[in-house]
Amino acid sequence: MNAPTLMLVGGVVAFLVTIHWVRNRDMRERYAIGWLFMAAILLLCGLFPSVIMRWAHFAHLSYSSAVLVVSLTAIYCFSLFVSVALTHQYRRNVRLMQELAILSQRLERLHNAAKANPADEVVH
Amino acid sequence: MLPGRQHLIVLPAYNEEGALRHTVAKLQALPDQFEILIVNDGSTDRTSQIAQELTRTSRLKLFAIDLPINGGIGVAVQTGYLFAEKEARYHFVIQFDADGQHDAASIIKLVEECERRGLDSCIGSRFLGQGEGFRSTFTRRLGIRFLAYLISTIAGTRVTDPTSGFRCVGPRAWKSFAQRYPDDYPEPESLYWCIRNRLKVGEIPVVMYQRQGGVSSIRALRPAYYMVKVTLGILVDLLRRQELHP
């Protein structure tokens, strides 16, 4: 199996796996767009190997090195994007946890105050 | 201390069942202007139960908040600032370790220093006094010296104990911290943030004791991570624009 065929197979698998996870709601469309874009690049590279060959020639690289550079760049960019998304998610989780803890404490205080003064309790 | 002001003492507590009662007992001698908040940072021991028990027995008004999972010291302290913001009746917020390392009587000195000099933050420094009390390990002192040198050099303000978790913070600073605060090992970064945003920062000498229980959050391979993370945090903060405007 040569490199263009491998990329073609990789692109098809990446495409199918991404669609499968979006369909099962395991992956948000927001993140799927990036992965589908990656799959599309792989597919295009597999279908039109001349594109990479021309670029490899221009950059004075062998074909395999050019494929490696393209793949690593794509993985690096996407990992950076995931790290940023994780950081945002972490901040949101922390704020939710803090709000939840403070609300629980307030509820507990209200509950204790109501127990201490049952006459003040509003009965619906 | 100026009368009519309420202040909040925040005790971040992670697995402090051995020290918490003792620490809160030491705080009971403070005047009624102080209220206490214990933030249980997802402890796996009896810290939560002891904190709840203390809400019923403490002479000073005491609240206990349970974070459902362990978020780290930064998250716990920020929860205290967030609580202060929601309660909207506190002037100064004092961070005080739950492990019994800090001297309760110095809290009044910190508050008075803030009031006297109009400080936005006053740090209790182990290195300004006569060298009394508990001395940390050589490597830890070396790390503290490095961070003190780093902050002093880039901020142009002399600081001696940037890692001290014993500090009094004024409303301008803590209202910002309630919104944004470093996650882990927040003390040096938050101190530098204050200086960069032209808040007035000062230090007073305090004595620190050996911890009464629990374990330090900086252990095993953490010191190396600590130094790299905090240095990176400070250097990146240097590139940010001023976030607090007068």
mmCIF file of C-alpha atoms in Angstrom:
data_model
loop_
_atom_site.group_PDB
_atom_site.id
_atom_site.type_symbol
_atom_site.label_atom_id
_atom_site.label_comp_id
_atom_site.label_asym_id
_atom_site.label_seq_id
_atom_site.Cartn_x
_atom_site.Cartn_y
_atom_site.Cartn_z
ATOM 1 C CA MET A 1 0.000 0.000 0.000
ATOM 2 C CA ASN A 2 1.507 3.342 -0.959
ATOM 3 C CA ALA A 3 1.277 6.681 0.890
ATOM 4 C CA PRO A 4 -1.586 8.210 -1.172
ATOM 5 C CA THR A 5 -3.715 5.086 -0.628
ATOM 6 C CA LEU A 6 -2.925 5.163 3.108
ATOM 7 C CA MET A 7 -4.013 8.794 3.289
ATOM 8 C CA LEU A 8 -7.163 7.996 1.358
ATOM 9 C CA VAL A 9 -8.034 5.164 3.754
ATOM 10 C CA GLY A 10 -7.111 7.343 6.771
ATOM 11 C CA GLY A 11 -9.299 10.170 5.480
ATOM 12 C CA VAL A 12 -12.299 7.901 4.925
ATOM 13 C CA VAL A 13 -11.899 6.314 8.392
ATOM 14 C CA ALA A 14 -11.502 9.724 10.074
ATOM 15 C CA PHE A 15 -14.575 10.986 8.237
ATOM 16 C CA LEU A 16 -16.708 7.969 9.205
ATOM 17 C CA VAL A 17 -15.550 7.939 12.852
ATOM 18 C CA THR A 18 -16.291 11.656 13.234
ATOM 19 C CA ILE A 19 -19.758 11.308 11.711
ATOM 20 C CA HIS A 20 -20.412 8.265 13.927
ATOM 21 C CA TRP A 21 -19.539 10.203 17.106
ATOM 22 C CA VAL A 22 -21.577 13.241 16.116
ATOM 23 C CA ARG A 23 -24.516 10.967 15.298
ATOM 24 C CA ASN A 24 -24.238 9.351 18.767
ATOM 25 C CA ARG A 25 -23.915 12.823 20.344
ATOM 26 C CA ASP A 26 -20.477 11.911 21.756
ATOM 27 C CA MET A 27 -18.878 14.809 19.890
ATOM 28 C CA ARG A 28 -20.184 18.343 19.510
ATOM 29 C CA GLU A 29 -20.534 19.704 15.983
ATOM 30 C CA ARG A 30 -18.220 22.511 17.082
ATOM 31 C CA TYR A 31 -15.303 20.075 17.456
ATOM 32 C CA ALA A 32 -16.438 17.813 14.612
ATOM 33 C CA ILE A 33 -15.928 20.631 12.107
ATOM 34 C CA GLY A 34 -12.182 20.635 12.843
ATOM 35 C CA TRP A 35 -11.873 16.869 12.539
ATOM 36 C CA LEU A 36 -13.938 16.777 9.332
ATOM 37 C CA PHE A 37 -11.646 19.436 7.935
ATOM 38 C CA MET A 38 -8.653 17.200 8.794
ATOM 39 C CA ALA A 39 -10.371 14.202 7.189
ATOM 40 C CA ALA A 40 -11.064 16.260 4.071
ATOM 41 C CA ILE A 41 -7.386 17.247 3.811
ATOM 42 C CA LEU A 42 -6.336 13.597 4.129
ATOM 43 C CA LEU A 43 -8.864 12.574 1.488
ATOM 44 C CA LEU A 44 -7.720 15.295 -0.898
ATOM 45 C CA CYS A 45 -4.076 14.354 -0.376
ATOM 46 C CA GLY A 46 -4.942 10.726 -1.059
ATOM 47 C CA LEU A 47 -6.997 11.545 -4.148
ATOM 48 C CA PHE A 48 -4.580 14.098 -5.572
ATOM 49 C CA PRO A 49 -1.057 13.045 -4.527
ATOM 50 C CA SER A 50 0.395 15.487 -7.052
ATOM 51 C CA VAL A 51 -0.544 18.389 -4.748
ATOM 52 C CA ILE A 52 1.752 17.126 -1.988
ATOM 53 C CA MET A 53 4.405 16.056 -4.469
ATOM 54 C CA ARG A 54 4.513 19.549 -5.965
ATOM 55 C CA TRP A 55 4.708 21.112 -2.493
ATOM 56 C CA ALA A 56 7.430 18.612 -1.416
ATOM 57 C CA HIS A 57 9.455 19.483 -4.482
ATOM 58 C CA PHE A 58 9.029 23.201 -3.778
ATOM 59 C CA ALA A 59 10.108 22.742 -0.103
ATOM 60 C CA HIS A 60 13.035 20.459 -1.048
ATOM 61 C CA LEU A 61 11.560 17.568 0.940
ATOM 62 C CA SER A 62 11.004 13.948 0.056
ATOM 63 C CA TYR A 63 7.372 12.899 -0.396
ATOM 64 C CA SER A 64 7.270 10.982 2.921
ATOM 65 C CA SER A 65 8.817 13.894 4.850
ATOM 66 C CA ALA A 66 6.255 16.259 3.347
ATOM 67 C CA VAL A 67 3.405 13.969 4.419
ATOM 68 C CA LEU A 68 4.894 13.822 7.919
ATOM 69 C CA VAL A 69 5.220 17.613 8.125
ATOM 70 C CA VAL A 70 1.609 18.128 6.974
ATOM 71 C CA SER A 71 0.309 15.502 9.415
ATOM 72 C CA LEU A 72 2.285 16.822 12.392
ATOM 73 C CA THR A 73 1.244 20.405 11.659
ATOM 74 C CA ALA A 74 -2.396 19.375 11.504
ATOM 75 C CA ILE A 75 -2.174 17.379 14.756
ATOM 76 C CA TYR A 76 -0.292 20.193 16.514
ATOM 77 C CA CYS A 77 -2.826 22.844 15.470
ATOM 78 C CA PHE A 78 -5.740 20.733 16.521
ATOM 79 C CA SER A 79 -4.160 19.795 19.888
ATOM 80 C CA LEU A 80 -3.622 23.481 20.623
ATOM 81 C CA PHE A 81 -7.270 24.150 19.838
ATOM 82 C CA VAL A 82 -8.317 21.299 22.165
ATOM 83 C CA SER A 83 -6.084 22.662 24.988
ATOM 84 C CA VAL A 84 -7.740 26.077 24.699
ATOM 85 C CA ALA A 85 -11.197 24.487 24.657
ATOM 86 C CA LEU A 86 -10.301 22.396 27.728
ATOM 87 C CA THR A 87 -9.104 25.503 29.577
ATOM 88 C CA HIS A 88 -12.387 27.312 28.861
ATOM 89 C CA GLN A 89 -14.287 24.235 29.941
ATOM 90 C CA TYR A 90 -12.255 23.998 33.155
ATOM 91 C CA ARG A 91 -13.015 27.630 34.045
ATOM 92 C CA ARG A 92 -16.727 27.076 33.457
ATOM 93 C CA ASN A 93 -16.714 23.920 35.587
ATOM 94 C CA VAL A 94 -14.905 25.679 38.422
ATOM 95 C CA ARG A 95 -17.366 28.581 38.403
ATOM 96 C CA LEU A 96 -20.316 26.176 38.364
ATOM 97 C CA MET A 97 -18.828 24.204 41.255
ATOM 98 C CA GLN A 98 -18.257 27.386 43.275
ATOM 99 C CA GLU A 99 -21.763 28.723 42.604
ATOM 100 C CA LEU A 100 -23.225 25.341 43.519
ATOM 101 C CA ALA A 101 -21.257 25.191 46.776
ATOM 102 C CA ILE A 102 -22.283 28.727 47.777
ATOM 103 C CA LEU A 103 -25.933 28.085 46.898
ATOM 104 C CA SER A 104 -25.911 24.848 48.931
ATOM 105 C CA GLN A 105 -24.511 26.734 51.882
ATOM 106 C CA ARG A 106 -27.201 29.438 51.553
ATOM 107 C CA LEU A 107 -29.919 26.829 51.304
ATOM 108 C CA GLU A 108 -28.601 25.132 54.422
ATOM 109 C CA ARG A 109 -28.630 28.468 56.259
ATOM 110 C CA LEU A 110 -32.210 29.184 55.190
ATOM 111 C CA HIS A 111 -33.230 25.678 56.177
ATOM 112 C CA ASN A 112 -31.667 26.074 59.619
ATOM 113 C CA ALA A 113 -33.262 29.510 60.073
ATOM 114 C CA ALA A 114 -36.668 28.087 59.130
ATOM 115 C CA LYS A 115 -36.203 25.241 61.604
ATOM 116 C CA ALA A 116 -35.235 27.690 64.352
ATOM 117 C CA ASN A 117 -38.286 29.934 63.662
ATOM 118 C CA PRO A 118 -41.055 27.662 62.360
ATOM 119 C CA ALA A 119 -43.621 30.493 62.794
ATOM 120 C CA ASP A 120 -41.894 32.455 60.020
ATOM 121 C CA GLU A 121 -42.253 29.608 57.573
ATOM 122 C CA VAL A 122 -44.606 30.332 54.690
ATOM 123 C CA VAL A 123 -47.045 27.487 54.120
ATOM 124 C CA HIS A 124 -48.479 27.232 50.637
ATOM 125 C CA MET B 1 -9.209 48.993 63.548
ATOM 126 C CA LEU B 2 -11.910 51.222 62.097
ATOM 127 C CA PRO B 3 -15.258 50.490 63.756
ATOM 128 C CA GLY B 4 -18.373 49.380 61.881
ATOM 129 C CA ARG B 5 -16.492 47.318 59.307
ATOM 130 C CA GLN B 6 -16.975 43.592 58.890
ATOM 131 C CA HIS B 7 -14.101 41.440 57.693
ATOM 132 C CA LEU B 8 -14.061 37.867 56.445
ATOM 133 C CA ILE B 9 -11.380 35.317 57.284
ATOM 134 C CA VAL B 10 -11.185 32.614 54.604
ATOM 135 C CA LEU B 11 -9.751 29.244 55.634
ATOM 136 C CA PRO B 12 -9.122 27.002 52.619
ATOM 137 C CA ALA B 13 -9.086 23.464 54.014
ATOM 138 C CA TYR B 14 -8.096 20.234 52.320
ATOM 139 C CA ASN B 15 -7.906 17.186 54.597
ATOM 140 C CA GLU B 16 -7.365 19.310 57.707
ATOM 141 C CA GLU B 17 -9.316 17.225 60.224
ATOM 142 C CA GLY B 18 -6.306 17.228 62.538
ATOM 143 C CA ALA B 19 -5.797 20.983 62.656
ATOM 144 C CA LEU B 20 -9.092 22.688 61.887
ATOM 145 C CA ARG B 21 -10.538 22.785 65.433
ATOM 146 C CA HIS B 22 -7.280 24.141 66.833
ATOM 147 C CA THR B 23 -7.043 26.819 64.106
ATOM 148 C CA VAL B 24 -10.630 28.001 64.619
ATOM 149 C CA ALA B 25 -10.121 28.011 68.418
ATOM 150 C CA LYS B 26 -7.195 30.413 67.954
ATOM 151 C CA LEU B 27 -9.426 32.765 65.945
ATOM 152 C CA GLN B 28 -12.058 33.007 68.689
ATOM 153 C CA ALA B 29 -10.103 35.721 70.506
ATOM 154 C CA LEU B 30 -10.665 38.152 67.611
ATOM 155 C CA PRO B 31 -13.309 40.896 67.907
ATOM 156 C CA ASP B 32 -16.844 40.419 66.541
ATOM 157 C CA GLN B 33 -15.983 42.434 63.435
ATOM 158 C CA PHE B 34 -14.536 39.228 62.009
ATOM 159 C CA GLU B 35 -16.490 36.375 60.473
ATOM 160 C CA ILE B 36 -14.965 33.081 59.388
ATOM 161 C CA LEU B 37 -15.518 31.044 56.248
ATOM 162 C CA ILE B 38 -14.156 27.517 55.981
ATOM 163 C CA VAL B 39 -13.918 26.357 52.368
ATOM 164 C CA ASN B 40 -13.640 22.596 52.403
ATOM 165 C CA ASP B 41 -11.836 21.823 49.159
ATOM 166 C CA GLY B 42 -13.280 18.384 48.453
ATOM 167 C CA SER B 43 -11.571 16.758 51.448
ATOM 168 C CA THR B 44 -11.704 12.991 51.786
ATOM 169 C CA ASP B 45 -11.385 12.994 55.585
ATOM 170 C CA ARG B 46 -13.719 14.452 58.256
ATOM 171 C CA THR B 47 -12.955 18.116 57.449
ATOM 172 C CA SER B 48 -16.515 18.739 56.242
ATOM 173 C CA GLN B 49 -18.169 17.304 59.365
ATOM 174 C CA ILE B 50 -15.807 19.220 61.648
ATOM 175 C CA ALA B 51 -16.480 22.446 59.729
ATOM 176 C CA GLN B 52 -20.252 21.943 60.041
ATOM 177 C CA GLU B 53 -19.837 21.259 63.747
ATOM 178 C CA LEU B 54 -17.812 24.462 64.126
ATOM 179 C CA THR B 55 -20.623 26.516 62.526
ATOM 180 C CA ARG B 56 -22.700 25.626 65.607
ATOM 181 C CA THR B 57 -20.043 26.056 68.282
ATOM 182 C CA SER B 58 -17.933 29.011 67.126
ATOM 183 C CA ARG B 59 -18.266 32.270 69.056
ATOM 184 C CA LEU B 60 -17.552 34.270 65.923
ATOM 185 C CA LYS B 61 -20.016 33.866 63.086
ATOM 186 C CA LEU B 62 -18.703 30.945 61.049
ATOM 187 C CA PHE B 63 -19.811 29.576 57.689
ATOM 188 C CA ALA B 64 -18.752 26.388 55.982
ATOM 189 C CA ILE B 65 -18.787 25.730 52.254
ATOM 190 C CA ASP B 66 -18.192 22.294 50.762
ATOM 191 C CA LEU B 67 -16.700 22.184 47.290
ATOM 192 C CA PRO B 68 -17.872 18.876 45.783
ATOM 193 C CA ILE B 69 -14.444 18.042 44.326
ATOM 194 C CA ASN B 70 -10.876 19.092 45.066
ATOM 195 C CA GLY B 71 -10.134 22.146 42.949
ATOM 196 C CA GLY B 72 -6.855 23.259 44.538
ATOM 197 C CA ILE B 73 -5.911 26.172 46.755
ATOM 198 C CA GLY B 74 -6.685 28.826 44.123
ATOM 199 C CA VAL B 75 -10.228 27.587 43.581
ATOM 200 C CA ALA B 76 -10.842 27.340 47.342
ATOM 201 C CA VAL B 77 -9.598 30.861 48.044
ATOM 202 C CA GLN B 78 -11.509 32.282 45.087
ATOM 203 C CA THR B 79 -14.676 30.666 46.471
ATOM 204 C CA GLY B 80 -14.073 32.764 49.594
ATOM 205 C CA TYR B 81 -13.819 35.945 47.504
ATOM 206 C CA LEU B 82 -16.957 34.974 45.604
ATOM 207 C CA PHE B 83 -18.781 34.383 48.891
ATOM 208 C CA ALA B 84 -17.652 37.815 50.131
ATOM 209 C CA GLU B 85 -18.929 39.396 46.913
ATOM 210 C CA LYS B 86 -22.331 37.748 47.251
ATOM 211 C CA GLU B 87 -22.693 38.626 50.945
ATOM 212 C CA ALA B 88 -21.714 42.247 50.160
ATOM 213 C CA ARG B 89 -20.929 43.279 53.719
ATOM 214 C CA TYR B 90 -17.197 42.712 54.137
ATOM 215 C CA HIS B 91 -14.423 45.200 53.763
ATOM 216 C CA PHE B 92 -11.242 43.158 54.023
ATOM 217 C CA VAL B 93 -10.911 39.479 53.202
ATOM 218 C CA ILE B 94 -8.124 37.699 55.038
ATOM 219 C CA GLN B 95 -6.632 34.452 53.750
ATOM 220 C CA PHE B 96 -5.550 32.270 56.650
ATOM 221 C CA ASP B 97 -4.215 28.702 56.428
ATOM 222 C CA ALA B 98 -6.358 26.058 58.111
ATOM 223 C CA ASP B 99 -3.293 24.053 59.177
ATOM 224 C CA GLY B 100 -2.522 26.270 62.185
ATOM 225 C CA GLN B 101 0.699 27.755 60.729
ATOM 226 C CA HIS B 102 -0.432 31.358 61.098
ATOM 227 C CA ASP B 103 -0.700 33.548 64.160
ATOM 228 C CA ALA B 104 -4.295 34.716 64.702
ATOM 229 C CA ALA B 105 -3.219 37.855 66.569
ATOM 230 C CA SER B 106 -1.395 39.067 63.435
ATOM 231 C CA ILE B 107 -4.719 39.339 61.586
ATOM 232 C CA ILE B 108 -5.477 42.593 63.401
ATOM 233 C CA LYS B 109 -1.999 43.879 62.549
ATOM 234 C CA LEU B 110 -2.579 43.083 58.859
ATOM 235 C CA VAL B 111 -5.939 44.879 58.839
ATOM 236 C CA GLU B 112 -4.563 47.876 60.727
ATOM 237 C CA GLU B 113 -1.608 48.127 58.347
ATOM 238 C CA CYS B 114 -4.004 48.120 55.369
ATOM 239 C CA GLU B 115 -6.128 50.825 56.998
ATOM 240 C CA ARG B 116 -3.176 52.950 58.127
ATOM 241 C CA ARG B 117 -1.332 52.897 54.787
ATOM 242 C CA GLY B 118 -4.387 52.553 52.531
ATOM 243 C CA LEU B 119 -3.105 49.236 51.189
ATOM 244 C CA ASP B 120 -5.049 47.012 48.799
ATOM 245 C CA SER B 121 -3.152 43.977 49.997
ATOM 246 C CA CYS B 122 -0.896 43.286 52.939
ATOM 247 C CA ILE B 123 1.168 40.094 53.132
ATOM 248 C CA GLY B 124 2.316 38.447 56.335
ATOM 249 C CA SER B 125 6.025 37.880 55.675
ATOM 250 C CA ARG B 126 8.183 35.245 57.396
ATOM 251 C CA PHE B 127 11.368 36.996 56.313
ATOM 252 C CA LEU B 128 10.905 40.513 57.674
ATOM 253 C CA GLY B 129 11.107 39.712 61.377
ATOM 254 C CA GLN B 130 13.833 38.342 63.611
ATOM 255 C CA GLY B 131 13.627 34.889 62.063
ATOM 256 C CA GLU B 132 11.468 33.482 64.856
ATOM 257 C CA GLY B 133 9.086 30.587 64.396
ATOM 258 C CA PHE B 134 9.169 27.642 62.034
ATOM 259 C CA ARG B 135 11.793 27.641 59.253
ATOM 260 C CA SER B 136 10.926 25.846 56.033
ATOM 261 C CA THR B 137 13.427 23.677 54.153
ATOM 262 C CA PHE B 138 16.468 25.135 52.383
ATOM 263 C CA THR B 139 15.141 24.344 48.878
ATOM 264 C CA ARG B 140 11.806 25.921 49.668
ATOM 265 C CA ARG B 141 13.487 29.051 50.997
ATOM 266 C CA LEU B 142 15.619 29.144 47.866
ATOM 267 C CA GLY B 143 12.479 28.962 45.704
ATOM 268 C CA ILE B 144 10.816 31.727 47.702
ATOM 269 C CA ARG B 145 13.928 33.905 47.368
ATOM 270 C CA PHE B 146 13.934 33.364 43.611
ATOM 271 C CA LEU B 147 10.264 34.347 43.256
ATOM 272 C CA ALA B 148 10.757 37.342 45.549
ATOM 273 C CA TYR B 149 13.715 38.441 43.407
ATOM 274 C CA LEU B 150 11.742 37.896 40.176
ATOM 275 C CA ILE B 151 8.713 39.900 41.327
ATOM 276 C CA SER B 152 10.810 42.628 42.960
ATOM 277 C CA THR B 153 12.889 43.021 39.788
ATOM 278 C CA ILE B 154 10.100 43.186 37.232
ATOM 279 C CA ALA B 155 7.656 45.096 39.446
ATOM 280 C CA GLY B 156 10.136 47.489 41.003
ATOM 281 C CA THR B 157 8.610 46.918 44.447
ATOM 282 C CA ARG B 158 10.438 45.003 47.135
ATOM 283 C CA VAL B 159 8.650 41.855 48.244
ATOM 284 C CA THR B 160 10.143 39.287 50.609
ATOM 285 C CA ASP B 161 7.550 36.522 50.925
ATOM 286 C CA PRO B 162 5.454 36.187 47.764
ATOM 287 C CA THR B 163 4.351 32.618 48.580
ATOM 288 C CA SER B 164 2.836 33.510 51.937
ATOM 289 C CA GLY B 165 -0.769 32.357 52.217
ATOM 290 C CA PHE B 166 -1.361 34.784 55.084
ATOM 291 C CA ARG B 167 -2.652 37.986 53.568
ATOM 292 C CA CYS B 168 -5.269 40.675 53.945
ATOM 293 C CA VAL B 169 -6.918 41.835 50.728
ATOM 294 C CA GLY B 170 -8.925 45.029 50.225
ATOM 295 C CA PRO B 171 -12.158 45.332 48.226
ATOM 296 C CA ARG B 172 -10.609 46.589 44.982
ATOM 297 C CA ALA B 173 -8.418 43.501 44.786
ATOM 298 C CA TRP B 174 -10.770 40.830 46.093
ATOM 299 C CA LYS B 175 -13.676 41.927 43.883
ATOM 300 C CA SER B 176 -11.390 41.309 40.900
ATOM 301 C CA PHE B 177 -10.130 38.051 42.378
ATOM 302 C CA ALA B 178 -13.742 36.865 42.716
ATOM 303 C CA GLN B 179 -13.916 37.031 38.911
ATOM 304 C CA ARG B 180 -10.419 35.914 37.990
ATOM 305 C CA TYR B 181 -7.833 34.181 40.153
ATOM 306 C CA PRO B 182 -4.900 31.870 39.358
ATOM 307 C CA ASP B 183 -5.844 28.177 39.685
ATOM 308 C CA ASP B 184 -3.018 26.537 41.543
ATOM 309 C CA TYR B 185 -0.268 28.116 43.655
ATOM 310 C CA PRO B 186 -1.946 31.510 43.273
ATOM 311 C CA GLU B 187 -0.078 33.607 45.859
ATOM 312 C CA PRO B 188 2.928 34.928 43.875
ATOM 313 C CA GLU B 189 0.879 35.451 40.717
ATOM 314 C CA SER B 190 -1.932 37.283 42.501
ATOM 315 C CA LEU B 191 0.631 39.452 44.292
ATOM 316 C CA TYR B 192 2.269 40.387 41.012
ATOM 317 C CA TRP B 193 -1.170 41.008 39.470
ATOM 318 C CA CYS B 194 -1.885 43.539 42.250
ATOM 319 C CA ILE B 195 1.398 45.382 41.669
ATOM 320 C CA ARG B 196 0.969 45.368 37.890
ATOM 321 C CA ASN B 197 -2.491 46.866 38.275
ATOM 322 C CA ARG B 198 -1.078 49.614 40.475
ATOM 323 C CA LEU B 199 -2.706 48.441 43.665
ATOM 324 C CA LYS B 200 -0.893 49.295 46.867
ATOM 325 C CA VAL B 201 0.826 46.284 48.344
ATOM 326 C CA GLY B 202 2.733 46.017 51.608
ATOM 327 C CA GLU B 203 4.198 43.463 53.981
ATOM 328 C CA ILE B 204 4.464 43.145 57.742
ATOM 329 C CA PRO B 205 6.546 40.653 59.709
ATOM 330 C CA VAL B 206 4.654 37.653 61.069
ATOM 331 C CA VAL B 207 5.661 34.491 62.871
ATOM 332 C CA MET B 208 4.690 31.159 61.363
ATOM 333 C CA TYR B 209 4.452 27.856 63.205
ATOM 334 C CA GLN B 210 4.845 24.230 62.216
ATOM 335 C CA ARG B 211 1.640 22.918 60.638
ATOM 336 C CA GLN B 212 -0.685 21.199 63.132
ATOM 337 C CA GLY B 213 -1.899 18.631 60.620
ATOM 338 C CA GLY B 214 -2.557 17.927 56.952
ATOM 339 C CA VAL B 215 0.073 17.982 54.215
ATOM 340 C CA SER B 216 1.525 20.778 52.115
ATOM 341 C CA SER B 217 0.158 21.196 48.599
ATOM 342 C CA ILE B 218 3.785 21.483 47.373
ATOM 343 C CA ARG B 219 5.271 18.026 47.803
ATOM 344 C CA ALA B 220 6.942 15.178 45.876
ATOM 345 C CA LEU B 221 7.822 16.437 42.368
ATOM 346 C CA ARG B 222 5.573 19.454 42.756
ATOM 347 C CA PRO B 223 8.292 22.017 43.659
ATOM 348 C CA ALA B 224 9.747 21.847 40.141
ATOM 349 C CA TYR B 225 6.299 22.218 38.571
ATOM 350 C CA TYR B 226 5.511 24.982 41.061
ATOM 351 C CA MET B 227 8.558 27.058 40.115
ATOM 352 C CA VAL B 228 8.060 26.646 36.359
ATOM 353 C CA LYS B 229 4.313 27.265 36.484
ATOM 354 C CA VAL B 230 4.528 30.323 38.733
ATOM 355 C CA THR B 231 7.457 31.840 36.805
ATOM 356 C CA LEU B 232 5.602 31.337 33.516
ATOM 357 C CA GLY B 233 2.417 32.797 35.034
ATOM 358 C CA ILE B 234 4.240 35.917 36.210
ATOM 359 C CA LEU B 235 6.184 36.422 32.977
ATOM 360 C CA VAL B 236 3.055 36.028 30.856
ATOM 361 C CA ASP B 237 1.162 38.397 33.160
ATOM 362 C CA LEU B 238 3.884 40.936 32.426
ATOM 363 C CA LEU B 239 2.637 40.984 28.813
ATOM 364 C CA ARG B 240 -0.974 41.734 29.749
ATOM 365 C CA ARG B 241 -2.580 45.132 29.719
ATOM 366 C CA GLN B 242 -3.695 46.810 32.909
ATOM 367 C CA GLU B 243 -6.997 45.228 33.904
ATOM 368 C CA LEU B 244 -8.008 47.489 36.785
ATOM 369 C CA HIS B 245 -8.675 51.100 35.957
ATOM 370 C CA PRO B 246 -8.838 53.826 38.584
#
